[in-house]
Tab-separated table of C-alpha atoms in Angstrom:
chain	number	residue	atom	x	y	z
X	1	ARG	CA	-17.844	-25.604	-45.892
X	2	PRO	CA	-16.391	-23.689	-42.941
X	3	MET	CA	-18.509	-21.428	-40.773
X	4	SER	CA	-18.210	-17.711	-41.492
X	5	GLU	CA	-16.770	-17.081	-38.027
X	6	PRO	CA	-14.692	-20.071	-36.911
X	7	PRO	CA	-13.659	-20.376	-33.260
X	8	PRO	CA	-10.238	-19.027	-32.246
X	9	MET	CA	-7.221	-21.265	-32.739
X	10	HIS	CA	-4.008	-21.414	-30.792
X	11	GLY	CA	-0.925	-22.410	-32.752
X	12	THR	CA	2.720	-21.818	-33.433
X	13	GLU	CA	5.026	-21.787	-36.432
X	14	GLY	CA	8.761	-21.806	-36.923
X	15	TRP	CA	11.493	-22.467	-39.463
X	16	TRP	CA	15.075	-23.647	-39.551
X	17	ASP	CA	17.590	-22.818	-42.258
X	18	VAL	CA	19.479	-26.106	-42.267
X	19	LEU	CA	21.682	-25.127	-45.197
X	20	ARG	CA	21.987	-22.050	-47.363
X	21	ARG	CA	19.504	-23.490	-49.848
X	22	LEU	CA	17.389	-25.637	-47.509
X	23	ARG	CA	14.707	-24.347	-45.159
X	24	ILE	CA	12.497	-26.476	-42.914
X	25	THR	CA	9.160	-24.996	-41.837
X	26	PHE	CA	6.967	-26.561	-39.162
X	27	GLY	CA	3.946	-25.636	-37.136
X	28	GLY	CA	0.812	-26.768	-35.392
X	29	ARG	CA	-2.443	-25.618	-33.869
X	30	ILE	CA	-5.050	-26.663	-31.351
X	31	GLN	CA	-8.722	-25.795	-31.726
X	32	GLU	CA	-11.083	-26.507	-28.846
X	33	ASN	CA	-14.829	-26.264	-29.453
X	34	VAL	CA	-16.119	-26.439	-25.895
X	35	ARG	CA	-19.736	-26.081	-27.024
X	36	ALA	CA	-21.400	-27.024	-30.319
X	37	ASP	CA	-25.179	-26.798	-29.876
X	38	TYR	CA	-27.503	-27.872	-32.641
X	39	ARG	CA	-31.271	-27.482	-32.349
X	40	TYR	CA	-34.094	-27.981	-34.809
X	41	ILE	CA	-37.374	-26.464	-33.588
X	42	SER	CA	-40.602	-26.217	-35.550
X	43	GLY	CA	-43.274	-24.177	-33.807
X	44	SER	CA	-43.558	-25.520	-30.259
X	45	GLU	CA	-42.005	-28.891	-31.100
X	46	THR	CA	-38.315	-29.706	-30.792
X	47	TRP	CA	-37.253	-32.288	-33.371
X	48	PHE	CA	-33.595	-32.426	-32.465
X	49	GLU	CA	-31.354	-30.969	-29.751
X	50	GLY	CA	-27.834	-31.738	-28.645
X	51	ASP	CA	-24.399	-30.446	-27.683
X	52	PHE	CA	-21.450	-31.999	-29.518
X	53	PRO	CA	-18.136	-30.452	-28.368
X	54	PHE	CA	-15.000	-31.500	-30.234
X	55	SER	CA	-11.350	-30.599	-30.589
X	56	LEU	CA	-8.844	-30.501	-33.446
X	57	VAL	CA	-5.085	-30.985	-33.293
X	58	SER	CA	-3.072	-30.391	-36.452
X	59	PHE	CA	0.588	-30.060	-37.369
X	60	TYR	CA	2.657	-29.841	-40.529
X	61	GLY	CA	6.198	-29.804	-41.807
X	62	GLN	CA	7.643	-28.568	-45.090
X	63	ALA	CA	11.034	-28.587	-46.773
X	64	GLU	CA	11.995	-25.864	-49.258
X	65	VAL	CA	14.998	-26.574	-51.474
X	66	ARG	CA	16.593	-24.121	-53.905
X	67	PRO	CA	19.265	-26.026	-55.816
X	68	MET	CA	19.927	-23.036	-58.093
X	69	SER	CA	18.715	-19.536	-58.758
X	70	GLY	CA	15.220	-19.524	-60.233
X	71	LEU	CA	14.273	-23.064	-59.160
X	72	THR	CA	12.472	-24.093	-55.962
X	73	PHE	CA	11.175	-27.454	-54.751
X	74	LEU	CA	8.625	-27.648	-51.945
X	75	GLY	CA	7.389	-30.783	-50.200
X	76	GLY	CA	5.627	-31.467	-46.969
X	77	LEU	CA	3.111	-33.332	-44.859
X	78	GLY	CA	0.244	-32.188	-42.681
X	79	ARG	CA	-1.988	-34.083	-40.267
X	80	ASP	CA	-5.375	-33.172	-38.822
X	81	ALA	CA	-6.821	-35.231	-35.962
X	82	TYR	CA	-10.336	-34.649	-34.607
X	83	SER	CA	-11.603	-35.921	-31.282
X	84	THR	CA	-14.517	-37.417	-33.268
X	85	SER	CA	-11.995	-40.012	-34.539
X	86	PHE	CA	-11.567	-38.409	-37.997
X	87	SER	CA	-7.950	-37.917	-39.022
X	88	SER	CA	-5.877	-37.673	-42.181
X	89	VAL	CA	-2.310	-37.226	-43.410
X	90	MET	CA	-2.096	-34.735	-46.290
X	91	PRO	CA	1.019	-34.526	-48.498
X	92	HIS	CA	1.815	-31.721	-50.915
X	93	ALA	CA	4.611	-31.020	-53.379
X	94	SER	CA	5.358	-28.287	-55.875
X	95	VAL	CA	8.018	-27.060	-58.278
X	96	ILE	CA	8.439	-23.370	-59.068
X	97	GLY	CA	10.759	-22.255	-61.827
X	98	ARG	CA	11.723	-18.951	-63.413
X	99	PRO	CA	13.270	-19.780	-66.798
X	100	PHE	CA	13.232	-16.090	-67.654
X	101	ARG	CA	13.135	-12.988	-65.504
X	102	SER	CA	9.522	-12.209	-66.447
X	103	THR	CA	8.227	-15.818	-66.569
X	104	THR	CA	7.215	-18.137	-63.736
X	105	VAL	CA	6.220	-21.798	-64.152
X	106	LYS	CA	4.505	-23.788	-61.397
X	107	ALA	CA	3.451	-27.414	-60.897
X	108	VAL	CA	1.540	-28.392	-57.755
X	109	TYR	CA	0.187	-31.604	-56.219
X	110	ALA	CA	-1.749	-31.627	-52.944
X	111	GLU	CA	-4.180	-33.722	-50.945
X	112	GLY	CA	-6.814	-32.574	-48.472
X	113	PHE	CA	-9.871	-33.709	-46.566
X	114	ARG	CA	-12.989	-32.332	-44.862
X	115	ALA	CA	-14.436	-33.991	-41.794
X	116	PRO	CA	-18.242	-34.221	-41.465
X	117	ASN	CA	-19.654	-31.229	-39.605
X	118	VAL	CA	-21.887	-31.362	-36.519
X	119	TYR	CA	-25.086	-31.584	-38.579
X	120	GLU	CA	-23.865	-34.259	-41.015
X	121	TRP	CA	-22.367	-36.425	-38.282
X	122	ASN	CA	-25.064	-36.192	-35.581
X	123	TYR	CA	-28.467	-35.158	-36.915
X	124	GLU	CA	-31.370	-37.592	-36.770
X	125	GLU	CA	-35.132	-37.162	-36.848
X	126	PRO	CA	-37.819	-39.778	-36.106
X	127	ASP	CA	-39.352	-41.391	-39.201
X	128	LEU	CA	-37.364	-39.108	-41.541
X	129	GLN	CA	-33.588	-39.051	-41.074
X	130	LYS	CA	-31.112	-41.292	-39.324
X	131	ARG	CA	-27.512	-40.923	-38.275
X	132	ASN	CA	-24.843	-42.732	-40.279
X	133	PRO	CA	-22.052	-44.021	-37.975
X	134	SER	CA	-20.082	-45.149	-41.048
X	135	LEU	CA	-19.836	-41.633	-42.548
X	136	LYS	CA	-16.305	-40.821	-43.703
X	137	PRO	CA	-14.525	-37.522	-44.437
X	138	GLU	CA	-14.437	-36.070	-47.943
X	139	ARG	CA	-11.066	-36.280	-49.699
X	140	ILE	CA	-9.509	-34.437	-52.604
X	141	LYS	CA	-6.384	-34.746	-54.740
X	142	THR	CA	-5.369	-31.757	-56.838
X	143	PHE	CA	-2.969	-31.438	-59.779
X	144	GLU	CA	-2.274	-27.935	-61.092
X	145	GLY	CA	0.111	-26.363	-63.560
X	146	ALA	CA	0.497	-22.676	-64.378
X	147	VAL	CA	2.565	-20.251	-66.415
X	148	GLU	CA	2.658	-16.587	-65.410
X	149	GLN	CA	4.082	-13.929	-67.698
X	150	ARG	CA	4.798	-10.263	-67.072
X	151	ILE	CA	4.023	-8.502	-70.362
X	152	SER	CA	4.908	-4.992	-69.217
X	153	GLY	CA	5.368	-3.064	-66.007
X	154	GLY	CA	1.709	-3.290	-64.953
X	155	LEU	CA	0.351	-6.032	-67.216
X	156	PHE	CA	0.380	-9.740	-66.317
X	157	ALA	CA	-0.965	-12.797	-68.121
X	158	SER	CA	-1.364	-16.345	-66.839
X	159	VAL	CA	-2.667	-19.702	-68.003
X	160	SER	CA	-3.342	-22.592	-65.635
X	161	ALA	CA	-4.699	-26.109	-65.974
X	162	TYR	CA	-6.085	-28.192	-63.125
X	163	HIS	CA	-7.396	-31.667	-62.419
X	164	TYR	CA	-9.279	-32.410	-59.190
X	165	ARG	CA	-10.241	-35.833	-57.871
X	166	PHE	CA	-12.844	-35.925	-55.112
X	167	GLY	CA	-13.556	-39.025	-53.094
X	168	ASP	CA	-16.217	-39.933	-50.518
X	169	LEU	CA	-18.250	-36.760	-51.147
X	170	ILE	CA	-20.905	-36.279	-48.464
X	171	GLU	CA	-24.447	-36.076	-49.857
X	172	TYR	CA	-27.999	-36.942	-48.877
X	173	SER	CA	-29.044	-40.518	-49.634
X	174	ILE	CA	-32.147	-42.647	-49.073
X	175	ASP	CA	-31.985	-46.112	-47.545
X	176	ALA	CA	-33.933	-48.410	-49.855
X	177	GLY	CA	-34.725	-50.692	-46.917
X	178	ASP	CA	-36.516	-48.255	-44.599
X	179	SER	CA	-36.849	-45.116	-46.835
X	180	MET	CA	-34.955	-43.049	-44.245
X	181	LEU	CA	-32.717	-40.146	-45.242
X	182	PHE	CA	-29.075	-40.217	-44.201
X	183	PHE	CA	-25.768	-38.641	-45.136
X	184	GLY	CA	-23.627	-40.994	-47.184
X	185	ASN	CA	-20.397	-40.927	-49.181
X	186	LEU	CA	-20.550	-40.866	-52.976
X	187	GLN	CA	-17.958	-42.821	-54.916
X	188	ARG	CA	-15.944	-40.086	-56.634
X	189	LEU	CA	-15.988	-37.004	-58.829
X	190	ARG	CA	-13.422	-35.562	-61.235
X	191	THR	CA	-13.153	-32.050	-62.629
X	192	ARG	CA	-10.769	-30.609	-65.198
X	193	GLY	CA	-10.363	-27.034	-66.279
X	194	LEU	CA	-8.307	-24.353	-67.949
X	195	GLU	CA	-8.089	-20.755	-66.774
X	196	LEU	CA	-6.786	-17.718	-68.633
X	197	GLU	CA	-6.220	-14.391	-66.913
X	198	LEU	CA	-5.070	-10.929	-67.953
X	199	ASN	CA	-4.403	-8.534	-65.101
X	200	GLY	CA	-3.595	-4.869	-65.638
X	201	ARG	CA	-2.580	-2.221	-63.137
X	202	PHE	CA	-2.239	1.272	-64.572
X	203	ASP	CA	-1.115	4.600	-63.176
X	204	GLY	CA	-3.982	6.685	-61.852
């Protein structure tokens, strides 16, 4: 759940054509949040106030292999490390094939994570909500397959199937011992779906 206007990031990206059919892409970024104020005020009373600056360092590498015309393999790793001690290594891999000139087939696997935000990680309120120092990032594994078909010059059709596995989802919970609210991690959630799309682009 990113903010609508994230802070500026400073990064770099590059690639290296090792062989005619092998390209290595790599990059990284640094994000410094020098101020992250959070205040909860009701009328003349301040329930919560604090400044929680943090930084993020991330980098990734990817290999792209094209053993033959119409077939591409992609694989890589990324790593995000927050100054709040949250970090994760995220692999991804995909195969893209074009068995026919007007047909594209894709298979994708990827992993990702979302670190707790300032509110989830720090907020506490007397007699109502407490901070959870054991809160962990959310994680997701995705499996997707798709077939895209050009029917005519301006008409495209596609069908895709996906399977998502979420782990450690962050949600409100209640401590049975003291009846205090806190953010905790749910066990897991799975979603499956099928999408069909017809896209037309016509003259005029």
